Tab-separated table of C-alpha atoms in Angstrom:
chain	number	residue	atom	x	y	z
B	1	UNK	CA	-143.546	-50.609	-122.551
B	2	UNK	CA	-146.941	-50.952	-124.564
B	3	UNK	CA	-145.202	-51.308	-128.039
B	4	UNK	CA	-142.237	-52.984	-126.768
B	5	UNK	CA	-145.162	-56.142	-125.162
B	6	UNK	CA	-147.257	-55.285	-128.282
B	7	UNK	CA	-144.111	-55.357	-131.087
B	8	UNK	CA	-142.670	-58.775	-129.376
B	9	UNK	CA	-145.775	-60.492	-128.527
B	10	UNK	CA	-143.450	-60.946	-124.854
B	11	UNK	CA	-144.177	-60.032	-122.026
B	12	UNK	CA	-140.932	-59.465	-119.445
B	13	UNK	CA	-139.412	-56.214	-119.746
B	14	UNK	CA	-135.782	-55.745	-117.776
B	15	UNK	CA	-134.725	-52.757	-115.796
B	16	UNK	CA	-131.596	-51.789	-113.973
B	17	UNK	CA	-132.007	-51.001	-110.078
B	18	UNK	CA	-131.510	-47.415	-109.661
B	19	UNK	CA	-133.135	-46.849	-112.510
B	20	UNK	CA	-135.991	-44.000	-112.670
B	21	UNK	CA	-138.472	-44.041	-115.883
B	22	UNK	CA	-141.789	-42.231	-113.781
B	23	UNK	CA	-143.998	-42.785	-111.257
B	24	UNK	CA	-147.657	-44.174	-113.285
B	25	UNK	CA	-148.690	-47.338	-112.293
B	26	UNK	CA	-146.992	-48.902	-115.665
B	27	UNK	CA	-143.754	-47.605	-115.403
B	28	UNK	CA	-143.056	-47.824	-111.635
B	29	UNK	CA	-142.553	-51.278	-112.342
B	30	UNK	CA	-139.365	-50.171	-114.299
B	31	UNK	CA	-138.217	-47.757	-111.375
B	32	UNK	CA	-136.225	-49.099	-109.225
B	33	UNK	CA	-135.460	-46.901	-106.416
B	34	UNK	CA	-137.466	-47.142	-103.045
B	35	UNK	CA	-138.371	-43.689	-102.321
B	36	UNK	CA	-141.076	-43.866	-104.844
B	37	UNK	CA	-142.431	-46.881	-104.846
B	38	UNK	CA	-146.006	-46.925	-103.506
B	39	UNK	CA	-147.817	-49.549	-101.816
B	40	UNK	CA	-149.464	-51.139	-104.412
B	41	UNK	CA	-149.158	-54.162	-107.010
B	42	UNK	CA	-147.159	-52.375	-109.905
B	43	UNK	CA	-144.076	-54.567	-111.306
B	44	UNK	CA	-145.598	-57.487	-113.078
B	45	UNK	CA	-143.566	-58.382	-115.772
B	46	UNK	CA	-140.776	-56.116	-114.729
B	47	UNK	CA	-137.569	-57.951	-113.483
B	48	UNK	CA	-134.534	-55.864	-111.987
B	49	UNK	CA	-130.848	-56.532	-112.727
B	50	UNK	CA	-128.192	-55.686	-110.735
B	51	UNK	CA	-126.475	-51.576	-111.735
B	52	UNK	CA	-123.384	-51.620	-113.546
B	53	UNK	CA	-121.932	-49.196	-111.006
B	54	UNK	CA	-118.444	-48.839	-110.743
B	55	UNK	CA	-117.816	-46.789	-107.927
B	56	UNK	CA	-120.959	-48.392	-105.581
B	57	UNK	CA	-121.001	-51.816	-107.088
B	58	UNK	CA	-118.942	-55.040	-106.354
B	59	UNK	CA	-116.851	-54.127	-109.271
B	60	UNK	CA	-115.110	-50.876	-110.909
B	61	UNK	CA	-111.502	-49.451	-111.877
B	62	UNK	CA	-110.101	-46.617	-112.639
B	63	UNK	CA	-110.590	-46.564	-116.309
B	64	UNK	CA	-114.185	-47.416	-116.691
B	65	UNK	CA	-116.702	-45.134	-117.615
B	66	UNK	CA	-116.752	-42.521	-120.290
B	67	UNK	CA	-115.544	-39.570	-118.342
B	68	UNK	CA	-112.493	-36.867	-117.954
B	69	UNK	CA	-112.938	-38.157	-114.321
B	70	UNK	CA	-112.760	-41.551	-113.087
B	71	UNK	CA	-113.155	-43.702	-109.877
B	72	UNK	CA	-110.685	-43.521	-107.107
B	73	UNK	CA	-111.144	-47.386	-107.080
B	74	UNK	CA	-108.002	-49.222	-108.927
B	75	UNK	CA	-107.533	-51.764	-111.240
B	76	UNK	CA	-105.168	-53.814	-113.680
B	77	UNK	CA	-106.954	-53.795	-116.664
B	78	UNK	CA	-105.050	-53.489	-119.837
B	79	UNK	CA	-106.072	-50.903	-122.207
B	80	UNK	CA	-109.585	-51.849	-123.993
B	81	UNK	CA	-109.959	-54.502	-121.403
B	82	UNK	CA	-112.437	-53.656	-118.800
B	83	UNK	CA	-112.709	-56.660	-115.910
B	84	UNK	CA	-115.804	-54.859	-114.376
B	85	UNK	CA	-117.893	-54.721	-117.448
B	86	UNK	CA	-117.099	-58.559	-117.872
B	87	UNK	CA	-118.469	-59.029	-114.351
B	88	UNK	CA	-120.927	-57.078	-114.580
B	89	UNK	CA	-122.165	-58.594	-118.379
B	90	UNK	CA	-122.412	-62.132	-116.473
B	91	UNK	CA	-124.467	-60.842	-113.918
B	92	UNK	CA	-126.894	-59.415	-116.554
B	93	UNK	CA	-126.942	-63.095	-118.494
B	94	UNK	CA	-127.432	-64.377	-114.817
B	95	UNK	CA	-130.901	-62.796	-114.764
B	96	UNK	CA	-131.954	-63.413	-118.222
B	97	UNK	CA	-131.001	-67.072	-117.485
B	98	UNK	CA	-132.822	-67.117	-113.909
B	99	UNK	CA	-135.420	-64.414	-113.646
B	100	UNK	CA	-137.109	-64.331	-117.073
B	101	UNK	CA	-138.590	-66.817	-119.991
B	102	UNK	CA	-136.461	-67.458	-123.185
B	103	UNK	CA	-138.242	-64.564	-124.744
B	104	UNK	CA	-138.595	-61.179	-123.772
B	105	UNK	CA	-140.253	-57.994	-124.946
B	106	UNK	CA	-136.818	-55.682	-124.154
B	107	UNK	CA	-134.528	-53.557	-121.680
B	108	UNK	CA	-134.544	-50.339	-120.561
B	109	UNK	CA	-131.949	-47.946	-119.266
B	110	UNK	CA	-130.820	-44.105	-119.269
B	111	UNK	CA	-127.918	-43.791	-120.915
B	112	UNK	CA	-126.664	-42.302	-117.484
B	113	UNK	CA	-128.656	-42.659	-114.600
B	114	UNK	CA	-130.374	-39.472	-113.714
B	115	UNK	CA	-132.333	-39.848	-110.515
B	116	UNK	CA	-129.891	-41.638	-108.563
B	117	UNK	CA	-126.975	-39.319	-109.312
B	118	UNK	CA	-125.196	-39.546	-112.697
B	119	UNK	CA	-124.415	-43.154	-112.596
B	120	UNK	CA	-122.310	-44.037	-115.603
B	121	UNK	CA	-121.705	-47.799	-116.749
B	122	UNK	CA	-118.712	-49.376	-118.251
B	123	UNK	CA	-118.001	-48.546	-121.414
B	124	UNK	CA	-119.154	-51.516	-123.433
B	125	UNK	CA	-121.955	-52.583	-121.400
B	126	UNK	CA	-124.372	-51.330	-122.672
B	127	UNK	CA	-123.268	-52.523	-126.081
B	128	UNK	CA	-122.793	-56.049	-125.014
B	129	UNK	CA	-126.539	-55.911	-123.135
B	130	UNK	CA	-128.448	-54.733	-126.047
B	131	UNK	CA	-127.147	-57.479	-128.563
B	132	UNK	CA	-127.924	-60.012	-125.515
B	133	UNK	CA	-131.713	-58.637	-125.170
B	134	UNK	CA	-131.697	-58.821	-129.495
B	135	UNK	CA	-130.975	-62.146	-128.993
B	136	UNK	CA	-134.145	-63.042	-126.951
B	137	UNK	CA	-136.151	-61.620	-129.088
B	138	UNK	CA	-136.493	-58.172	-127.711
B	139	UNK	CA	-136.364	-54.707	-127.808
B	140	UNK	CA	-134.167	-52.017	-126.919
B	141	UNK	CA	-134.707	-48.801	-124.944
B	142	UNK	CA	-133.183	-45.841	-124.155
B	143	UNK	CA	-134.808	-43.330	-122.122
B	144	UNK	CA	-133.693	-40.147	-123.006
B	145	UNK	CA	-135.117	-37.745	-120.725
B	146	UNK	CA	-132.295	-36.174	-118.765
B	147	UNK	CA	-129.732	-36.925	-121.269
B	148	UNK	CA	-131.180	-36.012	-124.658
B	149	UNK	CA	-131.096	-33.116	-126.133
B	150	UNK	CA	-127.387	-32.411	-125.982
B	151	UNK	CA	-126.731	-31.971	-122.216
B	152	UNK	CA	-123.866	-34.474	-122.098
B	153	UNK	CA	-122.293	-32.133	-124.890
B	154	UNK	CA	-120.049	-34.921	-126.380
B	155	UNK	CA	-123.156	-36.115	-128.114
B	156	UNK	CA	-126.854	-35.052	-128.890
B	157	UNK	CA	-128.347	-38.259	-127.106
B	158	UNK	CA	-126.837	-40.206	-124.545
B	159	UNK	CA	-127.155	-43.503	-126.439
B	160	UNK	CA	-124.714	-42.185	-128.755
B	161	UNK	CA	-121.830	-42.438	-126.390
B	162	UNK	CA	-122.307	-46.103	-125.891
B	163	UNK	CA	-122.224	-46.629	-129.364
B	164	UNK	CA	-125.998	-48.336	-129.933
B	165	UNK	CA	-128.997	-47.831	-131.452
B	166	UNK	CA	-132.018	-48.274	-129.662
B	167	UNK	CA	-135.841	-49.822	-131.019
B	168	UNK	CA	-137.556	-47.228	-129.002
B	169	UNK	CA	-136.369	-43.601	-127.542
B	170	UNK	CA	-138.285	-41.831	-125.001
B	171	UNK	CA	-137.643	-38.156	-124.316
B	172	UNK	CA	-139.308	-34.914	-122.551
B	173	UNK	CA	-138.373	-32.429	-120.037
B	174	UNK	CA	-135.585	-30.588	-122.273
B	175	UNK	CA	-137.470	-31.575	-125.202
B	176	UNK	CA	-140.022	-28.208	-123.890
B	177	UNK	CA	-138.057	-26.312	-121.922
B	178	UNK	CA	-140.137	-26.384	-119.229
B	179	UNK	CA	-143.054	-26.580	-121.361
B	180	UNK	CA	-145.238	-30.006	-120.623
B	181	UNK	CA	-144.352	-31.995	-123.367
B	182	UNK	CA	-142.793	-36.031	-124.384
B	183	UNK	CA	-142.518	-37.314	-127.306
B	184	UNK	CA	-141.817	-41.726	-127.911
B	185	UNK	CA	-139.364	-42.178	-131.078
B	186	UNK	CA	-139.185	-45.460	-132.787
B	187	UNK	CA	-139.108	-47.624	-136.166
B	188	UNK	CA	-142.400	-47.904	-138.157
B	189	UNK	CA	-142.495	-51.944	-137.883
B	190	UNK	CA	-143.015	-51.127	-133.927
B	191	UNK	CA	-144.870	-48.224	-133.895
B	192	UNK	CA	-147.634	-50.344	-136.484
B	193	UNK	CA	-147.894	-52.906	-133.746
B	194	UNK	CA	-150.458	-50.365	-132.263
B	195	UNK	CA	-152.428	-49.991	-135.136
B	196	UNK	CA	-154.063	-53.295	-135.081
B	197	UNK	CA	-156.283	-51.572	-132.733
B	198	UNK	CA	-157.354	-48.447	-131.697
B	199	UNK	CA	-155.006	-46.363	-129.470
B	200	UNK	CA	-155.192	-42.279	-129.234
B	201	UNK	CA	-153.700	-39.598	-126.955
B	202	UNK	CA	-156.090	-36.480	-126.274
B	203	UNK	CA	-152.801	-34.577	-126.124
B	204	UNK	CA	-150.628	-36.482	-129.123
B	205	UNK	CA	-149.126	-33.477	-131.416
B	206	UNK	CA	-151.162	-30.814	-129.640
B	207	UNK	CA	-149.801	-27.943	-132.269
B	208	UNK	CA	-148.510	-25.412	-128.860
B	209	UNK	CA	-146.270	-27.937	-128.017
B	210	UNK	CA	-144.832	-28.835	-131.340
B	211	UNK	CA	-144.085	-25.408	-132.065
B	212	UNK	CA	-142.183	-24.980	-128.875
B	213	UNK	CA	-140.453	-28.255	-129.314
B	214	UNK	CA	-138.849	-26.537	-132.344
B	215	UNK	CA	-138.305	-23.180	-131.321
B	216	UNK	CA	-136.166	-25.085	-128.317
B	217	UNK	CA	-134.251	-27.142	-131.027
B	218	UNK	CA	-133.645	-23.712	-132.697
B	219	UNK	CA	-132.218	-22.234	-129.636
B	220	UNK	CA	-129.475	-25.363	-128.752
B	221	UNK	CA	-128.598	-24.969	-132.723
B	222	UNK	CA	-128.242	-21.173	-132.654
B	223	UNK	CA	-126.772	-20.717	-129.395
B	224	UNK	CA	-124.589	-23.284	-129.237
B	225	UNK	CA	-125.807	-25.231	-126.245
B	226	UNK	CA	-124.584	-28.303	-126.908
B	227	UNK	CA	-120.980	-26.799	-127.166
B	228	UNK	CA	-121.680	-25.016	-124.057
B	229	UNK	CA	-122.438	-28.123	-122.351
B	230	UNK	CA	-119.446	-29.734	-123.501
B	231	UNK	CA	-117.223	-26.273	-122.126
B	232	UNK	CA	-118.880	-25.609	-119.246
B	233	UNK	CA	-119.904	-29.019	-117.723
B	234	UNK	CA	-115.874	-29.666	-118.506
B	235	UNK	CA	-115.127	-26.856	-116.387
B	236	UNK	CA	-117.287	-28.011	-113.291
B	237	UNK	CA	-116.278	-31.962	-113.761
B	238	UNK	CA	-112.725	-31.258	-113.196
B	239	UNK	CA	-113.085	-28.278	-110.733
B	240	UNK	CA	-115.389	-30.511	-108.250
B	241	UNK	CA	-112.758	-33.145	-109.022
B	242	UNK	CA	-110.437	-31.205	-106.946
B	243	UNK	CA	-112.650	-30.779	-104.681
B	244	UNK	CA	-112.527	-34.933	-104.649
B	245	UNK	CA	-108.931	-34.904	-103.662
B	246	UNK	CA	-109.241	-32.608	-100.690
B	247	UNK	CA	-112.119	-33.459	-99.557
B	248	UNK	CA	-112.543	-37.000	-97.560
B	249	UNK	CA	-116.196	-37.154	-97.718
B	250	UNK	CA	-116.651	-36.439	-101.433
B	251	UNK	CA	-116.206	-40.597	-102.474
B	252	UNK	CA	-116.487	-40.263	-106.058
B	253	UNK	CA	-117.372	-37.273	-108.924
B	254	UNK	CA	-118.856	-38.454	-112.546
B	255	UNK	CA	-120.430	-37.203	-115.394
B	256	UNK	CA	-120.816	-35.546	-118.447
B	257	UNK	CA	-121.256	-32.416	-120.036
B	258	UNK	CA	-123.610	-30.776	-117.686
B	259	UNK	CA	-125.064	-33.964	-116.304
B	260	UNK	CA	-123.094	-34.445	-112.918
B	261	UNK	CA	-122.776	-36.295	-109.619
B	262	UNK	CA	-120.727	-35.624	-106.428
B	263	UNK	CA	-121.330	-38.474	-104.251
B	264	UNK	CA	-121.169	-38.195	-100.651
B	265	UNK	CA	-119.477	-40.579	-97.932
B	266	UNK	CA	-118.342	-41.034	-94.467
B	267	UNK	CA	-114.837	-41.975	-96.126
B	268	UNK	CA	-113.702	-42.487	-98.938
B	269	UNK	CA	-112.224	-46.345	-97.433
B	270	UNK	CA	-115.562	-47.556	-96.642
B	271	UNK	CA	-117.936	-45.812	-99.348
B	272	UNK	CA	-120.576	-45.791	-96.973
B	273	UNK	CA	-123.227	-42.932	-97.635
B	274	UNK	CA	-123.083	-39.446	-95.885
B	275	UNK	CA	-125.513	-39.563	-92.978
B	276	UNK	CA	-128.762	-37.880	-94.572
B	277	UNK	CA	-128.390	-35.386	-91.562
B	278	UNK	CA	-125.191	-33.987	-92.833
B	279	UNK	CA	-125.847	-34.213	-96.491
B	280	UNK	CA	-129.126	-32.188	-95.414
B	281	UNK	CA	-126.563	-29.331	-93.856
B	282	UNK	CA	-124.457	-28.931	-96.539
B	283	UNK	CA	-127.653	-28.690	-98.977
B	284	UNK	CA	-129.122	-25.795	-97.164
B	285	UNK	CA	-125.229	-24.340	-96.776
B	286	UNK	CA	-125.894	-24.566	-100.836
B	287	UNK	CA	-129.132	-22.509	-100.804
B	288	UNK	CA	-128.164	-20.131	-98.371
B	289	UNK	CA	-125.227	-19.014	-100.167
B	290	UNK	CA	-127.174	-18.552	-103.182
B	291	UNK	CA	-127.214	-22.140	-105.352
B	292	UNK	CA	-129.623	-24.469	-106.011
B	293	UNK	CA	-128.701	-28.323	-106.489
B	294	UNK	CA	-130.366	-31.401	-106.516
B	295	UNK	CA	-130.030	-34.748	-104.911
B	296	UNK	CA	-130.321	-38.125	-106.119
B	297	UNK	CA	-128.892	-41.958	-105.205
B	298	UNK	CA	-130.755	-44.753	-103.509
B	299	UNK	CA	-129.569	-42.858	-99.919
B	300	UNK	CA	-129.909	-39.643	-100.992
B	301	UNK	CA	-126.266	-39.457	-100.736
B	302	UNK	CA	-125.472	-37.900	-104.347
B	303	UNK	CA	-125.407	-34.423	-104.694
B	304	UNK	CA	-127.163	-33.986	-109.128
B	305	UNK	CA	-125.634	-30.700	-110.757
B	306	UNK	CA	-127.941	-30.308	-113.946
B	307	UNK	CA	-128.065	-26.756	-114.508
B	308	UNK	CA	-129.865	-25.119	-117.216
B	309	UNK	CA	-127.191	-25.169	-120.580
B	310	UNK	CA	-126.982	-21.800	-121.154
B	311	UNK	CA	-124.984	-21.817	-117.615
B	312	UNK	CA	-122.099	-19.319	-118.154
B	313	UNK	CA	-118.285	-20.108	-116.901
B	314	UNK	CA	-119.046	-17.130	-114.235
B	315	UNK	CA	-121.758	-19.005	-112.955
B	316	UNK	CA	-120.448	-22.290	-112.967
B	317	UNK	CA	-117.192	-21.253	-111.239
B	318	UNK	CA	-119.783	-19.463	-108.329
B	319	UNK	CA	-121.238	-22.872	-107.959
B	320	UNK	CA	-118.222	-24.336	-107.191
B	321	UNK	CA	-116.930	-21.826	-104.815
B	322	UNK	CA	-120.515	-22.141	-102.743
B	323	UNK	CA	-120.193	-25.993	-102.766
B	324	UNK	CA	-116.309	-25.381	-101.370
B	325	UNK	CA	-117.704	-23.269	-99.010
B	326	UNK	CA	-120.494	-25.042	-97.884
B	327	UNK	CA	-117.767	-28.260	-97.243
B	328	UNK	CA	-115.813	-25.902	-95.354
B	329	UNK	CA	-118.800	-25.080	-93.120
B	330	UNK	CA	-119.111	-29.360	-92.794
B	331	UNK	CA	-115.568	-29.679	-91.499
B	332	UNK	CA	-115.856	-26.519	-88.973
B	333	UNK	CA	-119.439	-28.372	-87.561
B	334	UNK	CA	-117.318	-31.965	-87.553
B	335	UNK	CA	-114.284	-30.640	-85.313
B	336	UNK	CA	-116.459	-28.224	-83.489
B	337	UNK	CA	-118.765	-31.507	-82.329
């Protein structure tokens, strides 16, 4: 955010809602979920745009996103015609022609969303946004830290898949491997802008941490994680997929590699959220039984399967009987009340 205002001499940075980049005073401007907001003034010069979610949103088809598994929503689009990006794309020129100056200092985004629940955009959006943001001056950034690294398997970083190149790349959590470490990639032209003055970080390439950022980049080379990703997380997308079509409250499952969502609903008609009560039963079902999941979504109401990516088939397939199981144990509670 500090290059980005530095770089442009702009001010305004955009951020999807939904969106999660950390919880410091600067960057909870750029989060936009309520859960962790805090009480205090922390989004000046941060403007919102509405999510490109096709499954939530006012807009989305069935051939939308880049994933074996698409929305149950329909649609008539032609092939390499997407209606809901187009709507979508007009919304985001809507707030660059309403909610910010001519000039900007760039746009965020996770390449999928991560916090709330493996939200996936159309296609070409992000495409279409980034050369929009260029054209007011600013920069682009992709904030790599649950998607980097290889975890979507198709590609190494999630910005790949939309076919861009950002200004500025943030990444941690698999960068370490548990280990506390980030790292901020960009081009030299920004990363001068803070050498007009004097700006230092007591922990910048602390020599622990670099030598366990490469030992993990050693161990997705040699053991094929990224490939793993790729079999595996296939494996889960389309078995929880079934799950989909038996399933009423399961509204929609998404995803890549080993980055996925199973969002929860009353019915699949209304796409309202699971009651946080029920979701809470089912998670506990999960834990019980013997597997650990996350959850994510502005209710709460996505269920975020990131496991480690040295997950095994075995393993994976165990997952997926628990979470059957644990549904199972939902419908018995529903007809029993």
């Amino acid at each position: 955010m500090f290059m980005a205002r530095l770089y442009t001499r702009n001010f305004d940075l955009i951020c999807f809602r939904g969106g999660y980049h950390g919880g410091s005073p600067y960057t909870l401007g750029l989060t936009c979920i309520g859960s962790y907001k805090h009480g205090v003034a922390n989004a000046f010069g941060c403007q919102s745009t509405m999510l490109p979610d096709v499954f939530r949103g006012p807009w989305g088809g069935s051939h939308c996103r880049d994933s074996l598994v698409q929305t149950i929503r329909k649609c008539s689009c032609s092939p390499g015609c997407c209606e809901a990006n187009n709507q979508y794309i007009e919304q985001f020129k809507d707030t660059l022609s309403t909610c910010v100056p001519k000039a900007i200092a760039g746009f965020i985004a996770e390449p999928i969303q991560g916090v709330n629940g493996a939200v996936q955009y159309p296609k070409r959006f992000l495409k279409e946004a980034f050369q929009l943001v260029r054209e007011r001056g600013g920069v682009c950034i992709a904030d790599e830290v649950q998607t980097g690294f290889g975890r979507t398997g198709s590609h190494f970083w999630g910005f790949q898949s939309h076919g861009v190149v950002p200004d500025i790349v943030t990444m941690a959590k698999g960068i370490g491997n548990g280990f506390p470490m980030a790292a901020v990639i960009t081009t030299p032209e920004i990363a001068n802008s803070l050498a007009q003055t004097l700006h230092f970080n007591t922990f910048g390439g602390n020599p622990m941490a670099c030598v366990v950022g490469s030992a993990v980049l050693d161990a997705i080379a040699e053991d094929g994680l990224q490939k793993n990703s790729t079999e595996v997380g296939t494996y889960m997308l389309l078995e929880f997929a079934k799950l989909r079509d038996k399933f009423e409250i399961i509204g929609d499952v998404r995803g890549k590699g080993l980055m996925i969502g199973i969002e929860m609903v009353k019915n699949k008609d209304s796409r309202q959220p699971l009651p946080d009560e029920e979701m809470s039963q089912i998670w506990e079902d999960c834990k019980d039984m013997g597997v650990l999941i996350g959850r994510g979504g502005i209710y709460k109401q996505t269920f975020r399967v990131k496991p480690p990516m040295c997950i095994t088939k075995e393993d994976a397939a165990f997952a997926v009987e628990v979470f059957h199981a644990a549904l199972m144990r939902h419908l018995e509670r529903t007809a029993a009340s």
